[in-house]
JSON list of C-alpha atoms in Angstrom, two decimals:
[
{"chain": "A", "resi": 1, "resn": "GLU", "atom": "CA", "xyz": [30.00, -10.37, 7.05]},
{"chain": "A", "resi": 2, "resn": "THR", "atom": "CA", "xyz": [26.85, -12.02, 5.76]},
{"chain": "A", "resi": 3, "resn": "ASP", "atom": "CA", "xyz": [26.07, -15.24, 3.96]},
{"chain": "A", "resi": 4, "resn": "PRO", "atom": "CA", "xyz": [25.50, -15.12, 0.18]},
{"chain": "A", "resi": 5, "resn": "PHE", "atom": "CA", "xyz": [21.73, -15.08, 0.58]},
{"chain": "A", "resi": 6, "resn": "GLY", "atom": "CA", "xyz": [21.45, -12.63, 3.46]},
{"chain": "A", "resi": 7, "resn": "THR", "atom": "CA", "xyz": [21.56, -8.89, 3.78]},
{"chain": "A", "resi": 8, "resn": "GLY", "atom": "CA", "xyz": [24.00, -6.77, 5.72]},
{"chain": "A", "resi": 9, "resn": "LEU", "atom": "CA", "xyz": [23.18, -4.54, 8.64]},
{"chain": "A", "resi": 10, "resn": "ASP", "atom": "CA", "xyz": [23.61, -1.40, 6.54]},
{"chain": "A", "resi": 11, "resn": "GLU", "atom": "CA", "xyz": [20.94, -2.64, 4.10]},
{"chain": "A", "resi": 12, "resn": "GLU", "atom": "CA", "xyz": [18.42, -3.23, 6.88]},
{"chain": "A", "resi": 13, "resn": "GLN", "atom": "CA", "xyz": [19.39, 0.12, 8.39]},
{"chain": "A", "resi": 14, "resn": "ALA", "atom": "CA", "xyz": [18.81, 1.92, 5.08]},
{"chain": "A", "resi": 15, "resn": "PHE", "atom": "CA", "xyz": [15.39, 0.29, 4.77]},
{"chain": "A", "resi": 16, "resn": "ALA", "atom": "CA", "xyz": [14.50, 1.14, 8.37]},
{"chain": "A", "resi": 17, "resn": "GLU", "atom": "CA", "xyz": [15.49, 4.79, 7.89]},
{"chain": "A", "resi": 18, "resn": "ALA", "atom": "CA", "xyz": [13.23, 5.04, 4.85]},
{"chain": "A", "resi": 19, "resn": "ARG", "atom": "CA", "xyz": [10.32, 3.32, 6.60]},
{"chain": "A", "resi": 20, "resn": "ASN", "atom": "CA", "xyz": [10.69, 5.65, 9.57]},
{"chain": "A", "resi": 21, "resn": "GLY", "atom": "CA", "xyz": [10.55, 8.74, 7.36]},
{"chain": "A", "resi": 22, "resn": "ARG", "atom": "CA", "xyz": [14.20, 9.72, 7.74]},
{"chain": "A", "resi": 23, "resn": "HIS", "atom": "CA", "xyz": [14.57, 10.17, 4.01]},
{"chain": "A", "resi": 24, "resn": "ILE", "atom": "CA", "xyz": [17.81, 12.14, 3.87]},
{"chain": "A", "resi": 25, "resn": "ARG", "atom": "CA", "xyz": [19.67, 9.53, 5.88]},
{"chain": "A", "resi": 26, "resn": "ALA", "atom": "CA", "xyz": [17.99, 6.74, 3.90]},
{"chain": "A", "resi": 27, "resn": "ARG", "atom": "CA", "xyz": [19.15, 8.30, 0.64]},
{"chain": "A", "resi": 28, "resn": "GLU", "atom": "CA", "xyz": [22.70, 8.62, 1.94]},
{"chain": "A", "resi": 29, "resn": "LEU", "atom": "CA", "xyz": [22.79, 4.96, 2.94]},
{"chain": "A", "resi": 30, "resn": "ALA", "atom": "CA", "xyz": [21.19, 3.82, -0.34]},
{"chain": "A", "resi": 31, "resn": "GLU", "atom": "CA", "xyz": [23.69, 5.79, -2.40]},
{"chain": "A", "resi": 32, "resn": "SER", "atom": "CA", "xyz": [26.49, 4.28, -0.33]},
{"chain": "A", "resi": 33, "resn": "LEU", "atom": "CA", "xyz": [25.15, 0.80, -1.05]},
{"chain": "A", "resi": 34, "resn": "LEU", "atom": "CA", "xyz": [24.98, 1.52, -4.77]},
{"chain": "A", "resi": 35, "resn": "GLU", "atom": "CA", "xyz": [28.45, 3.02, -4.82]},
{"chain": "A", "resi": 36, "resn": "ARG", "atom": "CA", "xyz": [29.74, -0.19, -3.30]},
{"chain": "A", "resi": 37, "resn": "ASP", "atom": "CA", "xyz": [27.54, -2.41, -5.50]},
{"chain": "A", "resi": 38, "resn": "PRO", "atom": "CA", "xyz": [25.69, -0.81, -8.45]},
{"chain": "A", "resi": 39, "resn": "GLU", "atom": "CA", "xyz": [23.46, -3.91, -8.60]},
{"chain": "A", "resi": 40, "resn": "SER", "atom": "CA", "xyz": [22.26, -3.68, -5.01]},
{"chain": "A", "resi": 41, "resn": "HIS", "atom": "CA", "xyz": [18.53, -4.36, -5.13]},
{"chain": "A", "resi": 42, "resn": "VAL", "atom": "CA", "xyz": [18.22, -2.94, -1.63]},
{"chain": "A", "resi": 43, "resn": "GLY", "atom": "CA", "xyz": [19.92, 0.29, -2.65]},
{"chain": "A", "resi": 44, "resn": "HIS", "atom": "CA", "xyz": [17.48, 0.80, -5.51]},
{"chain": "A", "resi": 45, "resn": "PHE", "atom": "CA", "xyz": [14.54, -0.22, -3.32]},
{"chain": "A", "resi": 46, "resn": "VAL", "atom": "CA", "xyz": [15.42, 2.31, -0.64]},
{"chain": "A", "resi": 47, "resn": "LEU", "atom": "CA", "xyz": [15.75, 5.04, -3.28]},
{"chain": "A", "resi": 48, "resn": "ALA", "atom": "CA", "xyz": [12.29, 4.04, -4.50]},
{"chain": "A", "resi": 49, "resn": "LEU", "atom": "CA", "xyz": [10.92, 4.55, -0.99]},
{"chain": "A", "resi": 50, "resn": "VAL", "atom": "CA", "xyz": [12.64, 7.92, -0.69]},
{"chain": "A", "resi": 51, "resn": "HIS", "atom": "CA", "xyz": [11.25, 9.15, -4.02]},
{"chain": "A", "resi": 52, "resn": "HIS", "atom": "CA", "xyz": [7.79, 7.78, -3.27]},
{"chain": "A", "resi": 53, "resn": "TYR", "atom": "CA", "xyz": [7.23, 8.94, 0.29]},
{"chain": "A", "resi": 54, "resn": "GLY", "atom": "CA", "xyz": [9.85, 11.63, 0.77]},
{"chain": "A", "resi": 55, "resn": "GLU", "atom": "CA", "xyz": [9.60, 13.48, -2.53]},
{"chain": "A", "resi": 56, "resn": "ALA", "atom": "CA", "xyz": [6.32, 12.30, -4.12]},
{"chain": "A", "resi": 57, "resn": "ASN", "atom": "CA", "xyz": [8.25, 11.64, -7.32]},
{"chain": "A", "resi": 58, "resn": "HIS", "atom": "CA", "xyz": [6.26, 8.56, -8.21]},
{"chain": "A", "resi": 59, "resn": "ALA", "atom": "CA", "xyz": [7.69, 8.07, -11.67]},
{"chain": "A", "resi": 60, "resn": "ARG", "atom": "CA", "xyz": [11.25, 8.03, -10.30]},
{"chain": "A", "resi": 61, "resn": "ALA", "atom": "CA", "xyz": [10.12, 5.74, -7.48]},
{"chain": "A", "resi": 62, "resn": "LEU", "atom": "CA", "xyz": [8.73, 3.28, -10.02]},
{"chain": "A", "resi": 63, "resn": "PHE", "atom": "CA", "xyz": [11.99, 3.35, -11.99]},
{"chain": "A", "resi": 64, "resn": "HIS", "atom": "CA", "xyz": [14.05, 2.38, -8.94]},
{"chain": "A", "resi": 65, "resn": "ALA", "atom": "CA", "xyz": [11.51, -0.18, -7.70]},
{"chain": "A", "resi": 66, "resn": "ASN", "atom": "CA", "xyz": [11.39, -1.89, -11.10]},
{"chain": "A", "resi": 67, "resn": "ARG", "atom": "CA", "xyz": [15.19, -1.85, -11.23]},
{"chain": "A", "resi": 68, "resn": "ALA", "atom": "CA", "xyz": [15.35, -3.40, -7.76]},
{"chain": "A", "resi": 69, "resn": "LEU", "atom": "CA", "xyz": [12.84, -6.10, -8.69]},
{"chain": "A", "resi": 70, "resn": "GLY", "atom": "CA", "xyz": [14.70, -6.93, -11.89]},
{"chain": "A", "resi": 71, "resn": "LEU", "atom": "CA", "xyz": [18.01, -7.22, -10.05]},
{"chain": "A", "resi": 72, "resn": "PHE", "atom": "CA", "xyz": [16.50, -9.38, -7.31]},
{"chain": "A", "resi": 73, "resn": "GLU", "atom": "CA", "xyz": [14.70, -11.74, -9.67]},
{"chain": "A", "resi": 74, "resn": "GLY", "atom": "CA", "xyz": [17.74, -11.95, -11.90]},
{"chain": "A", "resi": 75, "resn": "ARG", "atom": "CA", "xyz": [19.66, -13.38, -8.96]},
{"chain": "A", "resi": 76, "resn": "PHE", "atom": "CA", "xyz": [17.04, -15.34, -7.01]},
{"chain": "A", "resi": 77, "resn": "GLY", "atom": "CA", "xyz": [14.20, -15.96, -9.46]},
{"chain": "A", "resi": 78, "resn": "ASP", "atom": "CA", "xyz": [10.63, -14.72, -9.48]},
{"chain": "A", "resi": 79, "resn": "GLN", "atom": "CA", "xyz": [9.45, -17.23, -6.86]},
{"chain": "A", "resi": 80, "resn": "PRO", "atom": "CA", "xyz": [12.27, -17.14, -4.30]},
{"chain": "A", "resi": 81, "resn": "GLN", "atom": "CA", "xyz": [12.39, -19.71, -1.55]},
{"chain": "A", "resi": 82, "resn": "ALA", "atom": "CA", "xyz": [14.45, -19.80, 1.64]},
{"chain": "A", "resi": 83, "resn": "PRO", "atom": "CA", "xyz": [17.36, -19.47, 2.12]},
{"chain": "A", "resi": 84, "resn": "ALA", "atom": "CA", "xyz": [17.01, -16.72, -0.51]},
{"chain": "A", "resi": 85, "resn": "PRO", "atom": "CA", "xyz": [15.98, -13.42, 1.15]},
{"chain": "A", "resi": 86, "resn": "TRP", "atom": "CA", "xyz": [12.39, -13.64, -0.11]},
{"chain": "A", "resi": 87, "resn": "ILE", "atom": "CA", "xyz": [11.26, -10.87, 2.27]},
{"chain": "A", "resi": 88, "resn": "TRP", "atom": "CA", "xyz": [12.78, -8.28, -0.09]},
{"chain": "A", "resi": 89, "resn": "HIS", "atom": "CA", "xyz": [10.78, -9.73, -2.97]},
{"chain": "A", "resi": 90, "resn": "ALA", "atom": "CA", "xyz": [7.58, -9.51, -0.93]},
{"chain": "A", "resi": 91, "resn": "ARG", "atom": "CA", "xyz": [8.32, -5.93, 0.08]},
{"chain": "A", "resi": 92, "resn": "LEU", "atom": "CA", "xyz": [9.06, -4.94, -3.50]},
{"chain": "A", "resi": 93, "resn": "LEU", "atom": "CA", "xyz": [5.85, -6.40, -4.94]},
{"chain": "A", "resi": 94, "resn": "ARG", "atom": "CA", "xyz": [3.77, -4.56, -2.34]},
{"chain": "A", "resi": 95, "resn": "GLU", "atom": "CA", "xyz": [5.62, -1.29, -2.88]},
{"chain": "A", "resi": 96, "resn": "ILE", "atom": "CA", "xyz": [5.30, -1.45, -6.66]},
{"chain": "A", "resi": 97, "resn": "ALA", "atom": "CA", "xyz": [1.55, -2.00, -6.26]},
{"chain": "A", "resi": 98, "resn": "PHE", "atom": "CA", "xyz": [1.34, 1.12, -4.08]},
{"chain": "A", "resi": 99, "resn": "ILE", "atom": "CA", "xyz": [3.39, 3.21, -6.51]},
{"chain": "A", "resi": 100, "resn": "HIS", "atom": "CA", "xyz": [1.14, 2.19, -9.39]},
{"chain": "A", "resi": 101, "resn": "SER", "atom": "CA", "xyz": [-1.85, 3.26, -7.29]},
{"chain": "A", "resi": 102, "resn": "ASP", "atom": "CA", "xyz": [-0.40, 6.74, -6.80]},
{"chain": "A", "resi": 103, "resn": "LEU", "atom": "CA", "xyz": [0.30, 6.92, -10.52]},
{"chain": "A", "resi": 104, "resn": "GLU", "atom": "CA", "xyz": [-3.32, 5.90, -11.18]},
{"chain": "A", "resi": 105, "resn": "HIS", "atom": "CA", "xyz": [-2.14, 2.77, -13.00]},
{"chain": "A", "resi": 106, "resn": "TYR", "atom": "CA", "xyz": [-4.94, 0.65, -11.62]},
{"chain": "A", "resi": 107, "resn": "GLU", "atom": "CA", "xyz": [-4.62, -2.35, -13.93]},
{"chain": "A", "resi": 108, "resn": "GLU", "atom": "CA", "xyz": [-0.94, -2.58, -13.02]},
{"chain": "A", "resi": 109, "resn": "GLN", "atom": "CA", "xyz": [-1.76, -2.18, -9.34]},
{"chain": "A", "resi": 110, "resn": "LEU", "atom": "CA", "xyz": [-4.17, -5.12, -9.51]},
{"chain": "A", "resi": 111, "resn": "ALA", "atom": "CA", "xyz": [-1.59, -7.23, -11.34]},
{"chain": "A", "resi": 112, "resn": "TYR", "atom": "CA", "xyz": [1.05, -6.68, -8.66]},
{"chain": "A", "resi": 113, "resn": "MET", "atom": "CA", "xyz": [-1.49, -7.29, -5.90]},
{"chain": "A", "resi": 114, "resn": "ALA", "atom": "CA", "xyz": [-2.29, -10.61, -7.57]},
{"chain": "A", "resi": 115, "resn": "ARG", "atom": "CA", "xyz": [1.39, -11.55, -7.85]},
{"chain": "A", "resi": 116, "resn": "TYR", "atom": "CA", "xyz": [1.95, -10.75, -4.19]},
{"chain": "A", "resi": 117, "resn": "SER", "atom": "CA", "xyz": [-1.13, -12.66, -3.03]},
{"chain": "A", "resi": 118, "resn": "GLU", "atom": "CA", "xyz": [-0.12, -15.71, -5.05]},
{"chain": "A", "resi": 119, "resn": "LEU", "atom": "CA", "xyz": [3.24, -15.93, -3.28]},
{"chain": "A", "resi": 120, "resn": "TYR", "atom": "CA", "xyz": [2.87, -14.28, 0.13]},
{"chain": "A", "resi": 121, "resn": "GLU", "atom": "CA", "xyz": [0.51, -13.57, 3.00]},
{"chain": "A", "resi": 122, "resn": "PRO", "atom": "CA", "xyz": [-1.59, -11.81, 4.02]},
{"chain": "A", "resi": 123, "resn": "ASP", "atom": "CA", "xyz": [-3.43, -11.61, 0.73]},
{"chain": "A", "resi": 124, "resn": "PHE", "atom": "CA", "xyz": [-4.69, -8.39, -0.74]},
{"chain": "A", "resi": 125, "resn": "ILE", "atom": "CA", "xyz": [-8.46, -8.79, -0.42]},
{"chain": "A", "resi": 126, "resn": "ALA", "atom": "CA", "xyz": [-10.52, -5.69, 0.33]},
{"chain": "A", "resi": 127, "resn": "GLU", "atom": "CA", "xyz": [-7.60, -3.53, -0.83]},
{"chain": "A", "resi": 128, "resn": "ARG", "atom": "CA", "xyz": [-8.47, -4.59, -4.40]},
{"chain": "A", "resi": 129, "resn": "ALA", "atom": "CA", "xyz": [-11.79, -2.76, -4.16]},
{"chain": "A", "resi": 130, "resn": "TRP", "atom": "CA", "xyz": [-10.25, 0.69, -4.60]},
{"chain": "A", "resi": 131, "resn": "PRO", "atom": "CA", "xyz": [-8.47, 0.11, -7.95]},
{"chain": "A", "resi": 132, "resn": "LEU", "atom": "CA", "xyz": [-11.51, -1.83, -9.19]},
{"chain": "A", "resi": 133, "resn": "MET", "atom": "CA", "xyz": [-13.73, 1.10, -8.27]},
{"chain": "A", "resi": 134, "resn": "LYS", "atom": "CA", "xyz": [-11.40, 3.54, -10.05]},
{"chain": "A", "resi": 135, "resn": "LEU", "atom": "CA", "xyz": [-11.73, 1.35, -13.13]},
{"chain": "A", "resi": 136, "resn": "ARG", "atom": "CA", "xyz": [-15.51, 1.64, -12.65]},
{"chain": "A", "resi": 137, "resn": "ARG", "atom": "CA", "xyz": [-15.84, -2.10, -12.20]},
{"chain": "A", "resi": 138, "resn": "PHE", "atom": "CA", "xyz": [-18.31, -1.53, -9.40]},
{"chain": "A", "resi": 139, "resn": "ASP", "atom": "CA", "xyz": [-19.63, -5.09, -9.09]},
{"chain": "A", "resi": 140, "resn": "ASP", "atom": "CA", "xyz": [-16.10, -6.50, -8.90]},
{"chain": "A", "resi": 141, "resn": "ALA", "atom": "CA", "xyz": [-15.19, -3.83, -6.35]},
{"chain": "A", "resi": 142, "resn": "ARG", "atom": "CA", "xyz": [-18.20, -4.73, -4.20]},
{"chain": "A", "resi": 143, "resn": "GLN", "atom": "CA", "xyz": [-17.23, -8.40, -4.40]},
{"chain": "A", "resi": 144, "resn": "ALA", "atom": "CA", "xyz": [-13.68, -7.63, -3.24]},
{"chain": "A", "resi": 145, "resn": "ALA", "atom": "CA", "xyz": [-15.07, -5.63, -0.33]},
{"chain": "A", "resi": 146, "resn": "ASP", "atom": "CA", "xyz": [-17.49, -8.41, 0.58]},
{"chain": "A", "resi": 147, "resn": "LEU", "atom": "CA", "xyz": [-14.64, -10.95, 0.59]},
{"chain": "A", "resi": 148, "resn": "GLY", "atom": "CA", "xyz": [-12.74, -8.68, 2.96]},
{"chain": "A", "resi": 149, "resn": "ARG", "atom": "CA", "xyz": [-15.71, -8.50, 5.31]},
{"chain": "A", "resi": 150, "resn": "GLN", "atom": "CA", "xyz": [-16.06, -12.29, 5.24]},
{"chain": "A", "resi": 151, "resn": "SER", "atom": "CA", "xyz": [-12.37, -12.87, 6.02]},
{"chain": "A", "resi": 152, "resn": "GLY", "atom": "CA", "xyz": [-12.79, -12.49, 9.77]},
{"chain": "A", "resi": 153, "resn": "ASP", "atom": "CA", "xyz": [-9.95, -9.97, 9.89]},
{"chain": "A", "resi": 154, "resn": "PRO", "atom": "CA", "xyz": [-11.02, -6.72, 11.63]},
{"chain": "A", "resi": 155, "resn": "ARG", "atom": "CA", "xyz": [-8.59, -4.69, 9.54]},
{"chain": "A", "resi": 156, "resn": "GLN", "atom": "CA", "xyz": [-10.03, -6.16, 6.36]},
{"chain": "A", "resi": 157, "resn": "GLU", "atom": "CA", "xyz": [-13.53, -5.29, 7.53]},
{"chain": "A", "resi": 158, "resn": "GLU", "atom": "CA", "xyz": [-12.53, -1.67, 8.12]},
{"chain": "A", "resi": 159, "resn": "ILE", "atom": "CA", "xyz": [-10.88, -1.43, 4.69]},
{"chain": "A", "resi": 160, "resn": "ALA", "atom": "CA", "xyz": [-13.93, -3.09, 3.10]},
{"chain": "A", "resi": 161, "resn": "LEU", "atom": "CA", "xyz": [-16.44, -0.73, 4.68]},
{"chain": "A", "resi": 162, "resn": "ASN", "atom": "CA", "xyz": [-14.45, 2.34, 3.73]},
{"chain": "A", "resi": 163, "resn": "ALA", "atom": "CA", "xyz": [-14.15, 0.95, 0.21]},
{"chain": "A", "resi": 164, "resn": "LEU", "atom": "CA", "xyz": [-17.92, 0.39, 0.03]},
{"chain": "A", "resi": 165, "resn": "CYS", "atom": "CA", "xyz": [-18.40, 3.94, 1.26]},
{"chain": "A", "resi": 166, "resn": "ALA", "atom": "CA", "xyz": [-16.43, 5.20, -1.75]},
{"chain": "A", "resi": 167, "resn": "ILE", "atom": "CA", "xyz": [-17.80, 2.64, -4.21]},
{"chain": "A", "resi": 168, "resn": "GLU", "atom": "CA", "xyz": [-21.44, 3.50, -3.56]},
{"chain": "A", "resi": 169, "resn": "PHE", "atom": "CA", "xyz": [-20.68, 7.21, -3.64]},
{"chain": "A", "resi": 170, "resn": "GLU", "atom": "CA", "xyz": [-18.98, 6.85, -7.04]},
{"chain": "A", "resi": 171, "resn": "ALA", "atom": "CA", "xyz": [-21.87, 4.65, -8.22]},
{"chain": "A", "resi": 172, "resn": "GLY", "atom": "CA", "xyz": [-24.34, 7.36, -7.25]},
{"chain": "A", "resi": 173, "resn": "ASP", "atom": "CA", "xyz": [-26.02, 5.63, -4.29]},
{"chain": "A", "resi": 174, "resn": "ALA", "atom": "CA", "xyz": [-25.65, 8.17, -1.47]},
{"chain": "A", "resi": 175, "resn": "THR", "atom": "CA", "xyz": [-27.81, 6.14, 0.94]},
{"chain": "A", "resi": 176, "resn": "ALA", "atom": "CA", "xyz": [-25.69, 2.98, 0.61]},
{"chain": "A", "resi": 177, "resn": "SER", "atom": "CA", "xyz": [-22.53, 5.08, 0.83]},
{"chain": "A", "resi": 178, "resn": "TYR", "atom": "CA", "xyz": [-23.74, 6.70, 4.06]},
{"chain": "A", "resi": 179, "resn": "ALA", "atom": "CA", "xyz": [-24.61, 3.29, 5.59]},
{"chain": "A", "resi": 180, "resn": "ALA", "atom": "CA", "xyz": [-21.15, 1.86, 4.80]},
{"chain": "A", "resi": 181, "resn": "CYS", "atom": "CA", "xyz": [-19.35, 4.95, 6.12]},
{"chain": "A", "resi": 182, "resn": "GLU", "atom": "CA", "xyz": [-21.40, 4.90, 9.30]},
{"chain": "A", "resi": 183, "resn": "ALA", "atom": "CA", "xyz": [-20.64, 1.20, 9.84]},
{"chain": "A", "resi": 184, "resn": "ALA", "atom": "CA", "xyz": [-16.91, 1.83, 9.35]},
{"chain": "A", "resi": 185, "resn": "MET", "atom": "CA", "xyz": [-16.95, 4.68, 11.86]},
{"chain": "A", "resi": 186, "resn": "ASN", "atom": "CA", "xyz": [-18.75, 2.56, 14.45]},
{"chain": "A", "resi": 187, "resn": "LEU", "atom": "CA", "xyz": [-16.48, -0.50, 14.16]},
{"chain": "A", "resi": 188, "resn": "GLU", "atom": "CA", "xyz": [-14.52, 0.56, 17.23]},
{"chain": "A", "resi": 189, "resn": "GLY", "atom": "CA", "xyz": [-17.29, 2.56, 18.83]},
{"chain": "A", "resi": 190, "resn": "ALA", "atom": "CA", "xyz": [-16.34, 5.76, 16.99]},
{"chain": "A", "resi": 191, "resn": "ASP", "atom": "CA", "xyz": [-13.25, 6.00, 19.21]},
{"chain": "A", "resi": 192, "resn": "PRO", "atom": "CA", "xyz": [-10.57, 8.16, 17.54]},
{"chain": "A", "resi": 193, "resn": "ALA", "atom": "CA", "xyz": [-7.91, 6.56, 19.73]},
{"chain": "A", "resi": 194, "resn": "ARG", "atom": "CA", "xyz": [-8.63, 3.14, 18.21]},
{"chain": "A", "resi": 195, "resn": "GLN", "atom": "CA", "xyz": [-9.31, 3.77, 14.54]},
{"chain": "A", "resi": 196, "resn": "ALA", "atom": "CA", "xyz": [-8.11, 5.82, 11.61]},
{"chain": "A", "resi": 197, "resn": "ALA", "atom": "CA", "xyz": [-9.14, 9.41, 10.99]},
{"chain": "A", "resi": 198, "resn": "VAL", "atom": "CA", "xyz": [-10.30, 8.41, 7.50]},
{"chain": "A", "resi": 199, "resn": "ASP", "atom": "CA", "xyz": [-13.26, 6.61, 9.10]},
{"chain": "A", "resi": 200, "resn": "PHE", "atom": "CA", "xyz": [-14.51, 9.91, 10.49]},
{"chain": "A", "resi": 201, "resn": "THR", "atom": "CA", "xyz": [-13.77, 12.08, 7.48]},
{"chain": "A", "resi": 202, "resn": "ASN", "atom": "CA", "xyz": [-15.47, 9.61, 5.14]},
{"chain": "A", "resi": 203, "resn": "TYR", "atom": "CA", "xyz": [-18.52, 9.55, 7.41]},
{"chain": "A", "resi": 204, "resn": "ALA", "atom": "CA", "xyz": [-18.64, 13.34, 7.50]},
{"chain": "A", "resi": 205, "resn": "GLU", "atom": "CA", "xyz": [-18.54, 13.53, 3.70]},
{"chain": "A", "resi": 206, "resn": "ALA", "atom": "CA", "xyz": [-21.24, 10.88, 3.36]},
{"chain": "A", "resi": 207, "resn": "ALA", "atom": "CA", "xyz": [-23.42, 12.66, 5.93]},
{"chain": "A", "resi": 208, "resn": "ARG", "atom": "CA", "xyz": [-22.99, 15.94, 4.07]},
{"chain": "A", "resi": 209, "resn": "ALA", "atom": "CA", "xyz": [-24.04, 14.26, 0.81]},
{"chain": "A", "resi": 210, "resn": "MET", "atom": "CA", "xyz": [-27.22, 13.14, 2.60]},
{"chain": "A", "resi": 211, "resn": "VAL", "atom": "CA", "xyz": [-27.73, 16.71, 3.89]},
{"chain": "A", "resi": 212, "resn": "ARG", "atom": "CA", "xyz": [-27.26, 15.45, 7.46]},
{"chain": "A", "resi": 213, "resn": "LEU", "atom": "CA", "xyz": [-25.29, 18.55, 8.30]},
{"chain": "A", "resi": 214, "resn": "ALA", "atom": "CA", "xyz": [-25.41, 18.15, 12.10]},
{"chain": "A", "resi": 215, "resn": "GLU", "atom": "CA", "xyz": [-23.83, 14.69, 11.77]},
{"chain": "A", "resi": 216, "resn": "ALA", "atom": "CA", "xyz": [-21.28, 15.95, 9.27]},
{"chain": "A", "resi": 217, "resn": "GLY", "atom": "CA", "xyz": [-19.98, 18.36, 11.91]},
{"chain": "A", "resi": 218, "resn": "GLN", "atom": "CA", "xyz": [-19.54, 15.70, 14.59]},
{"chain": "A", "resi": 219, "resn": "GLY", "atom": "CA", "xyz": [-16.44, 13.69, 15.41]},
{"chain": "A", "resi": 220, "resn": "PRO", "atom": "CA", "xyz": [-12.79, 14.59, 15.83]},
{"chain": "A", "resi": 221, "resn": "ARG", "atom": "CA", "xyz": [-11.28, 17.29, 13.71]},
{"chain": "A", "resi": 222, "resn": "PRO", "atom": "CA", "xyz": [-8.26, 16.19, 11.67]},
{"chain": "A", "resi": 223, "resn": "GLY", "atom": "CA", "xyz": [-5.02, 18.01, 12.34]},
{"chain": "A", "resi": 224, "resn": "PRO", "atom": "CA", "xyz": [-3.12, 19.99, 9.72]},
{"chain": "A", "resi": 225, "resn": "GLY", "atom": "CA", "xyz": [-2.95, 17.94, 6.57]},
{"chain": "A", "resi": 226, "resn": "GLY", "atom": "CA", "xyz": [-5.26, 15.32, 8.07]}
]
């Protein structure tokens, strides 16, 4: 049994199965939750994760995520405080932002990032650069990236440099793009065991754009689908 504001073990288990990529089991648990309680925000949230990451059905994922958010806020409000289970609200706002990104709804993505950052931590900072770039708001995107670099968070710096790599490429400045991509790759000493493959692939693309073909062929090769 759980208190009125908490969540049961099966809800956390369903969420964990989805986060760990076990989408069939996650769906089974989510459907069980909804059979027991058609207004289970967790059940709808887990189905959103399954549709988003397991099936790439982003429109269906958004439907379930919006349904989950509506059910949660209908019960606990749009600014939940403890002892309400605010963690589900935080997770939902982040997930809806990511779904909108995959749907190329960049204004909506920015709006949900702003809602999340107003209520929870850590803030979206450099992450805002990508949707701003896609909206061709290059100066705003650069500013978001610069704020990420100034945050003192190594992860934010990596996101910011990769964002600048893309921003300058889209803006037509291949030299600035190459410099940002190179800086991102060298953050951890160009060690593939310590940083994401995207750092290397972005650098290779930037080097190729600069006709630095020898550099473009360096670095680790991504695996299948990498």
